[in-house]
Amino acid sequence: MTASRSESLFGRAQRVLPGGVNSPVRAFRGVGGTPFFVRSAEGSRITDVDGRSYIDFLGSWGPLILGHAAPAVIEAVGEALARGTSYGAPTPGEVELADLIVSAVPSMEMVRLVSSGTEAAMSAIRLARGATGRDLIIKFEGCYHGHADSLLVKAGSGGATFGVPDSLGVPEALARMTLTAPFNDLGAVERLMAARGGEVAVVIVEPVAGNMGVVPPATGFLEGLRQLCDRHGALLLFDEVITGFRLGYGGAQARYGVRPDLTCLGKIIGGGLPVGAYGGPRALMERISPLGGVYQAGTLSGNPLAVAAGLTTLRALADPAVYARLERAGATLEAGLADGARASGIPLTVNRVGSMLTAFFTDGPVTDYASAKRASTERYARFFHAMLARGVFLAASQFEAAFVSLAHSDADLEAAARAAREALTTLR
Ligand code: HOZ
């Protein structure tokens, strides 16, 4: 049998790229098989180099809330491109994007644009340490905040997929400054704070976890974190790289009504181009260079192409009807999965918040990393391939989210729900 184009490319790729990819989960090791290589994508569909087309629920891991190659984004980026790709000097677009972000996100009065979510989280942590004069951070098991040293401790996403939540190469001295608690376990945070609260600079959390699969906050969890931080003089940092502009125009903090001190954004605010951002109250943000002593800089920060894509995307989301549509679309996919589980008798727990969801192959509730890890990764792998064979592309790991976009039509959602019902039956 001759190799497909994806197979040949993967062979070549593995000679020159570690694992054949530029980001681990893409290598399909969590589900087995050969990753497809992408030729193009449009709307809800992604097409591989062998000409197979899939309804895409990966959405580039979250940014593509308008779908692939959204015409308005392509036009805006094209116009920006014709004016140059990068200047290393300020542009009007950055000011507009910053204005738009601070008017949308309740806790942000100022924002600094960077080039990735990793950079945003790393820089926000530095700011928190600089502002409080404290060194420790608290993070939650299974939450993922990019791959900066201090944050690769009990990390989700690729850390969960490959069983390396504590990466090699992170100095022990640094890892010791990251305390961890189970997600949704306020008691554990209370105990950490009681023991070392005076040394804690910041508590960082994904307000809705998306990197151990989707896990919503328990009632009172985010509010409790707010109170504990206030009591101990620590800052609260919401990593809204995934949830920002996805769970509503004001992100998870508007949805749950809890105001963090610092917020990280990424993904959607770059409309599919590389971007990140962190922000908070003026008094805190004015500690960043050139106003204050916390240093952070970047050649491509506020890149004009990313800013153009981001601005166009955020403007398209300014209508509340958009989020009502995303909610309905998410619910349709969830219902298809739940029906399929009932019909097939396969134990499945679907966690969904708005347009992000994960189907966990387990029968108990999934409320934290320990319960997420009880899911059968072997069943997920079979489900993933059964869906792919039916033309539906999901994340290649049990511990990631599926994202619905505004480009998914009712027909796409019904086709995906039908595929899920059939795929689940094949797992019996
Ligand atoms: N860290 C991303 C998943 N949460 C994966 C990014 C990628 O592989 O593109």
mmCIF file with all atom_site columns, C-alpha atoms in Angstrom, residues 80-270:
data_model
loop_
_atom_site.group_PDB
_atom_site.id
_atom_site.type_symbol
_atom_site.label_atom_id
_atom_site.label_alt_id
_atom_site.label_comp_id
_atom_site.label_asym_id
_atom_site.label_entity_id
_atom_site.label_seq_id
_atom_site.pdbx_PDB_ins_code
_atom_site.Cartn_x
_atom_site.Cartn_y
_atom_site.Cartn_z
_atom_site.occupancy
_atom_site.B_iso_or_equiv
_atom_site.pdbx_formal_charge
_atom_site.auth_seq_id
_atom_site.auth_comp_id
_atom_site.auth_asym_id
_atom_site.auth_atom_id
_atom_site.pdbx_PDB_model_num
ATOM 1   C CA . ALA A 1 80  ? -2.466  45.267 7.442  1.00 0.00 ? 80  ALA A CA 1
ATOM 2   C CA . LEU A 1 81  ? -0.035  43.054 5.538  1.00 0.00 ? 81  LEU A CA 1
ATOM 3   C CA . ALA A 1 82  ? 0.106   45.502 2.661  1.00 0.00 ? 82  ALA A CA 1
ATOM 4   C CA . ARG A 1 83  ? 1.298   48.147 5.140  1.00 0.00 ? 83  ARG A CA 1
ATOM 5   C CA . GLY A 1 84  ? 4.132   45.975 6.508  1.00 0.00 ? 84  GLY A CA 1
ATOM 6   C CA . THR A 1 85  ? 4.522   43.037 8.852  1.00 0.00 ? 85  THR A CA 1
ATOM 7   C CA . SER A 1 86  ? 6.216   44.471 11.933 1.00 0.00 ? 86  SER A CA 1
ATOM 8   C CA . TYR A 1 87  ? 7.655   47.822 12.947 1.00 0.00 ? 87  TYR A CA 1
ATOM 9   C CA . GLY A 1 88  ? 8.989   47.525 16.479 1.00 0.00 ? 88  GLY A CA 1
ATOM 10  C CA . ALA A 1 89  ? 7.222   50.837 17.070 1.00 0.00 ? 89  ALA A CA 1
ATOM 11  C CA . PRO A 1 90  ? 3.698   51.662 18.291 1.00 0.00 ? 90  PRO A CA 1
ATOM 12  C CA . THR A 1 91  ? 0.674   51.520 15.982 1.00 0.00 ? 91  THR A CA 1
ATOM 13  C CA . PRO A 1 92  ? -2.886  52.918 16.240 1.00 0.00 ? 92  PRO A CA 1
ATOM 14  C CA . GLY A 1 93  ? -4.305  49.372 16.126 1.00 0.00 ? 93  GLY A CA 1
ATOM 15  C CA . GLU A 1 94  ? -2.652  48.432 19.428 1.00 0.00 ? 94  GLU A CA 1
ATOM 16  C CA . VAL A 1 95  ? -4.381  51.313 21.160 1.00 0.00 ? 95  VAL A CA 1
ATOM 17  C CA . GLU A 1 96  ? -7.718  50.304 19.691 1.00 0.00 ? 96  GLU A CA 1
ATOM 18  C CA . LEU A 1 97  ? -7.271  46.679 20.711 1.00 0.00 ? 97  LEU A CA 1
ATOM 19  C CA . ALA A 1 98  ? -6.220  47.685 24.220 1.00 0.00 ? 98  ALA A CA 1
ATOM 20  C CA . ASP A 1 99  ? -9.238  50.014 24.513 1.00 0.00 ? 99  ASP A CA 1
ATOM 21  C CA . LEU A 1 100 ? -11.532 47.253 23.391 1.00 0.00 ? 100 LEU A CA 1
ATOM 22  C CA . ILE A 1 101 ? -10.058 44.693 25.792 1.00 0.00 ? 101 ILE A CA 1
ATOM 23  C CA . VAL A 1 102 ? -10.195 46.965 28.844 1.00 0.00 ? 102 VAL A CA 1
ATOM 24  C CA . SER A 1 103 ? -13.768 47.995 28.081 1.00 0.00 ? 103 SER A CA 1
ATOM 25  C CA . ALA A 1 104 ? -14.824 44.334 27.757 1.00 0.00 ? 104 ALA A CA 1
ATOM 26  C CA . VAL A 1 105 ? -13.000 42.599 30.613 1.00 0.00 ? 105 VAL A CA 1
ATOM 27  C CA . PRO A 1 106 ? -14.290 43.818 34.006 1.00 0.00 ? 106 PRO A CA 1
ATOM 28  C CA . SER A 1 107 ? -11.040 43.697 36.006 1.00 0.00 ? 107 SER A CA 1
ATOM 29  C CA . MET A 1 108 ? -8.681  45.169 33.400 1.00 0.00 ? 108 MET A CA 1
ATOM 30  C CA . GLU A 1 109 ? -7.831  48.863 33.340 1.00 0.00 ? 109 GLU A CA 1
ATOM 31  C CA . MET A 1 110 ? -4.571  48.455 31.457 1.00 0.00 ? 110 MET A CA 1
ATOM 32  C CA . VAL A 1 111 ? -3.151  45.713 29.304 1.00 0.00 ? 111 VAL A CA 1
ATOM 33  C CA . ARG A 1 112 ? 0.233   44.716 27.875 1.00 0.00 ? 112 ARG A CA 1
ATOM 34  C CA . LEU A 1 113 ? 0.250   42.785 24.602 1.00 0.00 ? 113 LEU A CA 1
ATOM 35  C CA . VAL A 1 114 ? 2.739   39.952 24.162 1.00 0.00 ? 114 VAL A CA 1
ATOM 36  C CA . SER A 1 115 ? 3.082   37.139 21.621 1.00 0.00 ? 115 SER A CA 1
ATOM 37  C CA . SER A 1 116 ? 1.713   34.018 23.328 1.00 0.00 ? 116 SER A CA 1
ATOM 38  C CA . GLY A 1 117 ? -0.268  32.774 26.285 1.00 0.00 ? 117 GLY A CA 1
ATOM 39  C CA . THR A 1 118 ? 2.909   31.327 27.765 1.00 0.00 ? 118 THR A CA 1
ATOM 40  C CA . GLU A 1 119 ? 4.523   34.742 27.689 1.00 0.00 ? 119 GLU A CA 1
ATOM 41  C CA . ALA A 1 120 ? 1.428   36.354 29.205 1.00 0.00 ? 120 ALA A CA 1
ATOM 42  C CA . ALA A 1 121 ? 1.330   33.955 32.166 1.00 0.00 ? 121 ALA A CA 1
ATOM 43  C CA . MET A 1 122 ? 5.075   34.110 32.752 1.00 0.00 ? 122 MET A CA 1
ATOM 44  C CA . SER A 1 123 ? 5.058   37.917 32.690 1.00 0.00 ? 123 SER A CA 1
ATOM 45  C CA . ALA A 1 124 ? 1.966   38.234 34.891 1.00 0.00 ? 124 ALA A CA 1
ATOM 46  C CA . ILE A 1 125 ? 3.629   36.009 37.487 1.00 0.00 ? 125 ILE A CA 1
ATOM 47  C CA . ARG A 1 126 ? 6.724   38.219 37.417 1.00 0.00 ? 126 ARG A CA 1
ATOM 48  C CA . LEU A 1 127 ? 4.530   41.278 37.877 1.00 0.00 ? 127 LEU A CA 1
ATOM 49  C CA . ALA A 1 128 ? 2.750   39.632 40.824 1.00 0.00 ? 128 ALA A CA 1
ATOM 50  C CA . ARG A 1 129 ? 6.073   38.789 42.440 1.00 0.00 ? 129 ARG A CA 1
ATOM 51  C CA . GLY A 1 130 ? 7.436   42.257 41.762 1.00 0.00 ? 130 GLY A CA 1
ATOM 52  C CA . ALA A 1 131 ? 4.346   43.952 43.155 1.00 0.00 ? 131 ALA A CA 1
ATOM 53  C CA . THR A 1 132 ? 4.031   41.860 46.324 1.00 0.00 ? 132 THR A CA 1
ATOM 54  C CA . GLY A 1 133 ? 7.719   41.273 47.020 1.00 0.00 ? 133 GLY A CA 1
ATOM 55  C CA . ARG A 1 134 ? 6.844   37.604 47.582 1.00 0.00 ? 134 ARG A CA 1
ATOM 56  C CA . ASP A 1 135 ? 8.129   34.538 45.744 1.00 0.00 ? 135 ASP A CA 1
ATOM 57  C CA . LEU A 1 136 ? 5.636   31.685 46.073 1.00 0.00 ? 136 LEU A CA 1
ATOM 58  C CA . ILE A 1 137 ? 2.818   30.948 43.684 1.00 0.00 ? 137 ILE A CA 1
ATOM 59  C CA . ILE A 1 138 ? -0.122  28.583 44.052 1.00 0.00 ? 138 ILE A CA 1
ATOM 60  C CA . LYS A 1 139 ? -1.412  26.738 41.001 1.00 0.00 ? 139 LYS A CA 1
ATOM 61  C CA . PHE A 1 140 ? -3.891  23.909 40.564 1.00 0.00 ? 140 PHE A CA 1
ATOM 62  C CA . GLU A 1 141 ? -3.163  20.321 39.558 1.00 0.00 ? 141 GLU A CA 1
ATOM 63  C CA . GLY A 1 142 ? -4.056  19.755 35.919 1.00 0.00 ? 142 GLY A CA 1
ATOM 64  C CA . CYS A 1 143 ? -4.250  23.455 35.094 1.00 0.00 ? 143 CYS A CA 1
ATOM 65  C CA . TYR A 1 144 ? -1.883  24.538 32.353 1.00 0.00 ? 144 TYR A CA 1
ATOM 66  C CA . HIS A 1 145 ? -0.560  28.047 31.945 1.00 0.00 ? 145 HIS A CA 1
ATOM 67  C CA . GLY A 1 146 ? 1.960   27.587 29.158 1.00 0.00 ? 146 GLY A CA 1
ATOM 68  C CA . HIS A 1 147 ? 5.439   26.208 29.477 1.00 0.00 ? 147 HIS A CA 1
ATOM 69  C CA . ALA A 1 148 ? 7.337   28.695 31.644 1.00 0.00 ? 148 ALA A CA 1
ATOM 70  C CA . ASP A 1 149 ? 9.492   26.952 34.278 1.00 0.00 ? 149 ASP A CA 1
ATOM 71  C CA . SER A 1 150 ? 7.463   27.858 37.379 1.00 0.00 ? 150 SER A CA 1
ATOM 72  C CA . LEU A 1 151 ? 4.244   26.745 35.715 1.00 0.00 ? 151 LEU A CA 1
ATOM 73  C CA . LEU A 1 152 ? 5.274   23.283 34.525 1.00 0.00 ? 152 LEU A CA 1
ATOM 74  C CA . VAL A 1 153 ? 4.463   21.801 37.901 1.00 0.00 ? 153 VAL A CA 1
ATOM 75  C CA . LYS A 1 154 ? 1.571   19.303 37.968 1.00 0.00 ? 154 LYS A CA 1
ATOM 76  C CA . ALA A 1 155 ? 0.603   20.793 34.599 1.00 0.00 ? 155 ALA A CA 1
ATOM 77  C CA . GLY A 1 156 ? -2.266  19.703 32.370 1.00 0.00 ? 156 GLY A CA 1
ATOM 78  C CA . SER A 1 157 ? -2.459  19.687 28.545 1.00 0.00 ? 157 SER A CA 1
ATOM 79  C CA . GLY A 1 158 ? 0.612   17.874 27.141 1.00 0.00 ? 158 GLY A CA 1
ATOM 80  C CA . GLY A 1 159 ? 1.733   17.251 30.739 1.00 0.00 ? 159 GLY A CA 1
ATOM 81  C CA . ALA A 1 160 ? -1.461  15.241 31.297 1.00 0.00 ? 160 ALA A CA 1
ATOM 82  C CA . THR A 1 161 ? -1.414  13.595 27.867 1.00 0.00 ? 161 THR A CA 1
ATOM 83  C CA . PHE A 1 162 ? 2.136   12.326 28.169 1.00 0.00 ? 162 PHE A CA 1
ATOM 84  C CA . GLY A 1 163 ? 2.236   11.791 31.929 1.00 0.00 ? 163 GLY A CA 1
ATOM 85  C CA . VAL A 1 164 ? 4.982   14.391 32.440 1.00 0.00 ? 164 VAL A CA 1
ATOM 86  C CA . PRO A 1 165 ? 3.182   17.035 34.508 1.00 0.00 ? 165 PRO A CA 1
ATOM 87  C CA . ASP A 1 166 ? 6.555   17.960 36.037 1.00 0.00 ? 166 ASP A CA 1
ATOM 88  C CA . SER A 1 167 ? 8.941   18.612 33.173 1.00 0.00 ? 167 SER A CA 1
ATOM 89  C CA . LEU A 1 168 ? 12.614  17.724 33.207 1.00 0.00 ? 168 LEU A CA 1
ATOM 90  C CA . GLY A 1 169 ? 14.762  20.811 33.032 1.00 0.00 ? 169 GLY A CA 1
ATOM 91  C CA . VAL A 1 170 ? 12.801  22.817 35.589 1.00 0.00 ? 170 VAL A CA 1
ATOM 92  C CA . PRO A 1 171 ? 15.261  23.622 38.397 1.00 0.00 ? 171 PRO A CA 1
ATOM 93  C CA . GLU A 1 172 ? 14.099  22.137 41.673 1.00 0.00 ? 172 GLU A CA 1
ATOM 94  C CA . ALA A 1 173 ? 14.657  25.454 43.390 1.00 0.00 ? 173 ALA A CA 1
ATOM 95  C CA . LEU A 1 174 ? 12.086  27.014 41.059 1.00 0.00 ? 174 LEU A CA 1
ATOM 96  C CA . ALA A 1 175 ? 9.611   24.139 41.274 1.00 0.00 ? 175 ALA A CA 1
ATOM 97  C CA . ARG A 1 176 ? 9.704   24.482 45.079 1.00 0.00 ? 176 ARG A CA 1
ATOM 98  C CA . MET A 1 177 ? 8.299   27.977 44.712 1.00 0.00 ? 177 MET A CA 1
ATOM 99  C CA . THR A 1 178 ? 5.168   26.594 43.072 1.00 0.00 ? 178 THR A CA 1
ATOM 100 C CA . LEU A 1 179 ? 2.713   25.154 45.568 1.00 0.00 ? 179 LEU A CA 1
ATOM 101 C CA . THR A 1 180 ? -0.139  23.095 44.183 1.00 0.00 ? 180 THR A CA 1
ATOM 102 C CA . ALA A 1 181 ? -3.666  22.242 45.254 1.00 0.00 ? 181 ALA A CA 1
ATOM 103 C CA . PRO A 1 182 ? -6.415  20.147 43.660 1.00 0.00 ? 182 PRO A CA 1
ATOM 104 C CA . PHE A 1 183 ? -8.775  22.198 41.444 1.00 0.00 ? 183 PHE A CA 1
ATOM 105 C CA . ASN A 1 184 ? -12.066 22.990 43.204 1.00 0.00 ? 184 ASN A CA 1
ATOM 106 C CA . ASP A 1 185 ? -10.546 22.222 46.627 1.00 0.00 ? 185 ASP A CA 1
ATOM 107 C CA . LEU A 1 186 ? -10.789 25.433 48.643 1.00 0.00 ? 186 LEU A CA 1
ATOM 108 C CA . GLY A 1 187 ? -9.852  23.597 51.832 1.00 0.00 ? 187 GLY A CA 1
ATOM 109 C CA . ALA A 1 188 ? -6.470  22.693 50.355 1.00 0.00 ? 188 ALA A CA 1
ATOM 110 C CA . VAL A 1 189 ? -5.803  26.323 49.396 1.00 0.00 ? 189 VAL A CA 1
ATOM 111 C CA . GLU A 1 190 ? -6.878  27.429 52.839 1.00 0.00 ? 190 GLU A CA 1
ATOM 112 C CA . ARG A 1 191 ? -4.346  25.046 54.397 1.00 0.00 ? 191 ARG A CA 1
ATOM 113 C CA . LEU A 1 192 ? -1.549  26.240 52.075 1.00 0.00 ? 192 LEU A CA 1
ATOM 114 C CA . MET A 1 193 ? -2.395  29.830 52.902 1.00 0.00 ? 193 MET A CA 1
ATOM 115 C CA . ALA A 1 194 ? -2.546  29.111 56.624 1.00 0.00 ? 194 ALA A CA 1
ATOM 116 C CA . ALA A 1 195 ? 0.952   27.625 56.459 1.00 0.00 ? 195 ALA A CA 1
ATOM 117 C CA . ARG A 1 196 ? 2.640   30.018 54.002 1.00 0.00 ? 196 ARG A CA 1
ATOM 118 C CA . GLY A 1 197 ? 0.132   32.739 53.061 1.00 0.00 ? 197 GLY A CA 1
ATOM 119 C CA . GLY A 1 198 ? 2.573   35.524 53.919 1.00 0.00 ? 198 GLY A CA 1
ATOM 120 C CA . GLU A 1 199 ? 4.945   34.269 51.204 1.00 0.00 ? 199 GLU A CA 1
ATOM 121 C CA . VAL A 1 200 ? 2.377   33.753 48.436 1.00 0.00 ? 200 VAL A CA 1
ATOM 122 C CA . ALA A 1 201 ? 2.542   36.336 45.641 1.00 0.00 ? 201 ALA A CA 1
ATOM 123 C CA . VAL A 1 202 ? -0.259  34.985 43.498 1.00 0.00 ? 202 VAL A CA 1
ATOM 124 C CA . VAL A 1 203 ? -2.817  32.244 43.031 1.00 0.00 ? 203 VAL A CA 1
ATOM 125 C CA . ILE A 1 204 ? -3.103  31.394 39.333 1.00 0.00 ? 204 ILE A CA 1
ATOM 126 C CA . VAL A 1 205 ? -6.113  29.483 38.046 1.00 0.00 ? 205 VAL A CA 1
ATOM 127 C CA . GLU A 1 206 ? -7.961  28.736 34.842 1.00 0.00 ? 206 GLU A CA 1
ATOM 128 C CA . PRO A 1 207 ? -11.421 29.868 36.020 1.00 0.00 ? 207 PRO A CA 1
ATOM 129 C CA . VAL A 1 208 ? -12.870 27.089 33.897 1.00 0.00 ? 208 VAL A CA 1
ATOM 130 C CA . ALA A 1 209 ? -10.144 24.488 33.499 1.00 0.00 ? 209 ALA A CA 1
ATOM 131 C CA . GLY A 1 210 ? -9.604  23.565 29.865 1.00 0.00 ? 210 GLY A CA 1
ATOM 132 C CA . ASN A 1 211 ? -6.314  21.711 29.921 1.00 0.00 ? 211 ASN A CA 1
ATOM 133 C CA . MET A 1 212 ? -7.285  18.592 31.890 1.00 0.00 ? 212 MET A CA 1
ATOM 134 C CA . GLY A 1 213 ? -10.339 18.531 29.689 1.00 0.00 ? 213 GLY A CA 1
ATOM 135 C CA . VAL A 1 214 ? -13.080 20.985 30.588 1.00 0.00 ? 214 VAL A CA 1
ATOM 136 C CA . VAL A 1 215 ? -13.747 21.198 34.337 1.00 0.00 ? 215 VAL A CA 1
ATOM 137 C CA . PRO A 1 216 ? -16.063 23.952 35.585 1.00 0.00 ? 216 PRO A CA 1
ATOM 138 C CA . PRO A 1 217 ? -15.459 25.684 38.906 1.00 0.00 ? 217 PRO A CA 1
ATOM 139 C CA . ALA A 1 218 ? -17.622 24.359 41.749 1.00 0.00 ? 218 ALA A CA 1
ATOM 140 C CA . THR A 1 219 ? -20.084 26.851 43.192 1.00 0.00 ? 219 THR A CA 1
ATOM 141 C CA . GLY A 1 220 ? -18.160 29.213 45.450 1.00 0.00 ? 220 GLY A CA 1
ATOM 142 C CA . PHE A 1 221 ? -14.683 28.063 44.359 1.00 0.00 ? 221 PHE A CA 1
ATOM 143 C CA . LEU A 1 222 ? -13.658 31.237 42.528 1.00 0.00 ? 222 LEU A CA 1
ATOM 144 C CA . GLU A 1 223 ? -15.317 33.437 45.164 1.00 0.00 ? 223 GLU A CA 1
ATOM 145 C CA . GLY A 1 224 ? -13.463 31.490 47.858 1.00 0.00 ? 224 GLY A CA 1
ATOM 146 C CA . LEU A 1 225 ? -10.132 32.030 46.097 1.00 0.00 ? 225 LEU A CA 1
ATOM 147 C CA . ARG A 1 226 ? -10.875 35.741 45.942 1.00 0.00 ? 226 ARG A CA 1
ATOM 148 C CA . GLN A 1 227 ? -11.517 35.848 49.692 1.00 0.00 ? 227 GLN A CA 1
ATOM 149 C CA . LEU A 1 228 ? -8.436  33.791 50.561 1.00 0.00 ? 228 LEU A CA 1
ATOM 150 C CA . CYS A 1 229 ? -6.205  35.999 48.407 1.00 0.00 ? 229 CYS A CA 1
ATOM 151 C CA . ASP A 1 230 ? -7.626  39.125 50.019 1.00 0.00 ? 230 ASP A CA 1
ATOM 152 C CA . ARG A 1 231 ? -7.178  37.704 53.503 1.00 0.00 ? 231 ARG A CA 1
ATOM 153 C CA . HIS A 1 232 ? -3.518  36.824 52.896 1.00 0.00 ? 232 HIS A CA 1
ATOM 154 C CA . GLY A 1 233 ? -2.496  39.778 50.732 1.00 0.00 ? 233 GLY A CA 1
ATOM 155 C CA . ALA A 1 234 ? -1.898  37.600 47.665 1.00 0.00 ? 234 ALA A CA 1
ATOM 156 C CA . LEU A 1 235 ? -2.995  38.460 44.148 1.00 0.00 ? 235 LEU A CA 1
ATOM 157 C CA . LEU A 1 236 ? -5.528  36.403 42.204 1.00 0.00 ? 236 LEU A CA 1
ATOM 158 C CA . LEU A 1 237 ? -4.665  35.707 38.567 1.00 0.00 ? 237 LEU A CA 1
ATOM 159 C CA . PHE A 1 238 ? -7.209  34.312 36.128 1.00 0.00 ? 238 PHE A CA 1
ATOM 160 C CA . ASP A 1 239 ? -5.657  32.597 33.146 1.00 0.00 ? 239 ASP A CA 1
ATOM 161 C CA . GLU A 1 240 ? -8.327  33.384 30.579 1.00 0.00 ? 240 GLU A CA 1
ATOM 162 C CA . VAL A 1 241 ? -6.212  32.449 27.579 1.00 0.00 ? 241 VAL A CA 1
ATOM 163 C CA . ILE A 1 242 ? -8.913  29.927 26.642 1.00 0.00 ? 242 ILE A CA 1
ATOM 164 C CA . THR A 1 243 ? -11.990 31.406 28.326 1.00 0.00 ? 243 THR A CA 1
ATOM 165 C CA . GLY A 1 244 ? -11.417 35.085 27.462 1.00 0.00 ? 244 GLY A CA 1
ATOM 166 C CA . PHE A 1 245 ? -14.035 36.208 24.904 1.00 0.00 ? 245 PHE A CA 1
ATOM 167 C CA . ARG A 1 246 ? -15.171 32.569 24.640 1.00 0.00 ? 246 ARG A CA 1
ATOM 168 C CA . LEU A 1 247 ? -17.427 32.233 27.664 1.00 0.00 ? 247 LEU A CA 1
ATOM 169 C CA . GLY A 1 248 ? -18.867 35.676 27.057 1.00 0.00 ? 248 GLY A CA 1
ATOM 170 C CA . TYR A 1 249 ? -17.553 39.054 25.977 1.00 0.00 ? 249 TYR A CA 1
ATOM 171 C CA . GLY A 1 250 ? -16.173 39.652 29.485 1.00 0.00 ? 250 GLY A CA 1
ATOM 172 C CA . GLY A 1 251 ? -14.787 36.118 29.755 1.00 0.00 ? 251 GLY A CA 1
ATOM 173 C CA . ALA A 1 252 ? -15.193 33.792 32.728 1.00 0.00 ? 252 ALA A CA 1
ATOM 174 C CA . GLN A 1 253 ? -14.805 36.645 35.211 1.00 0.00 ? 253 GLN A CA 1
ATOM 175 C CA . ALA A 1 254 ? -17.958 38.325 33.896 1.00 0.00 ? 254 ALA A CA 1
ATOM 176 C CA . ARG A 1 255 ? -19.789 35.009 33.657 1.00 0.00 ? 255 ARG A CA 1
ATOM 177 C CA . TYR A 1 256 ? -19.033 34.053 37.273 1.00 0.00 ? 256 TYR A CA 1
ATOM 178 C CA . GLY A 1 257 ? -18.918 37.583 38.684 1.00 0.00 ? 257 GLY A CA 1
ATOM 179 C CA . VAL A 1 258 ? -15.500 37.252 40.319 1.00 0.00 ? 258 VAL A CA 1
ATOM 180 C CA . ARG A 1 259 ? -12.853 39.930 39.787 1.00 0.00 ? 259 ARG A CA 1
ATOM 181 C CA . PRO A 1 260 ? -9.242  38.770 39.688 1.00 0.00 ? 260 PRO A CA 1
ATOM 182 C CA . ASP A 1 261 ? -6.327  41.175 40.172 1.00 0.00 ? 261 ASP A CA 1
ATOM 183 C CA . LEU A 1 262 ? -4.598  40.031 37.014 1.00 0.00 ? 262 LEU A CA 1
ATOM 184 C CA . THR A 1 263 ? -5.879  38.392 33.846 1.00 0.00 ? 263 THR A CA 1
ATOM 185 C CA . CYS A 1 264 ? -4.050  36.601 31.049 1.00 0.00 ? 264 CYS A CA 1
ATOM 186 C CA . LEU A 1 265 ? -5.529  36.487 27.582 1.00 0.00 ? 265 LEU A CA 1
ATOM 187 C CA . GLY A 1 266 ? -4.446  34.962 24.280 1.00 0.00 ? 266 GLY A CA 1
ATOM 188 C CA . LYS A 1 267 ? -5.995  32.829 21.535 1.00 0.00 ? 267 LYS A CA 1
ATOM 189 C CA . ILE A 1 268 ? -9.241  34.677 20.558 1.00 0.00 ? 268 ILE A CA 1
ATOM 190 C CA . ILE A 1 269 ? -7.759  38.163 21.012 1.00 0.00 ? 269 ILE A CA 1
ATOM 191 C CA . GLY A 1 270 ? -5.323  37.325 18.217 1.00 0.00 ? 270 GLY A CA 1
#
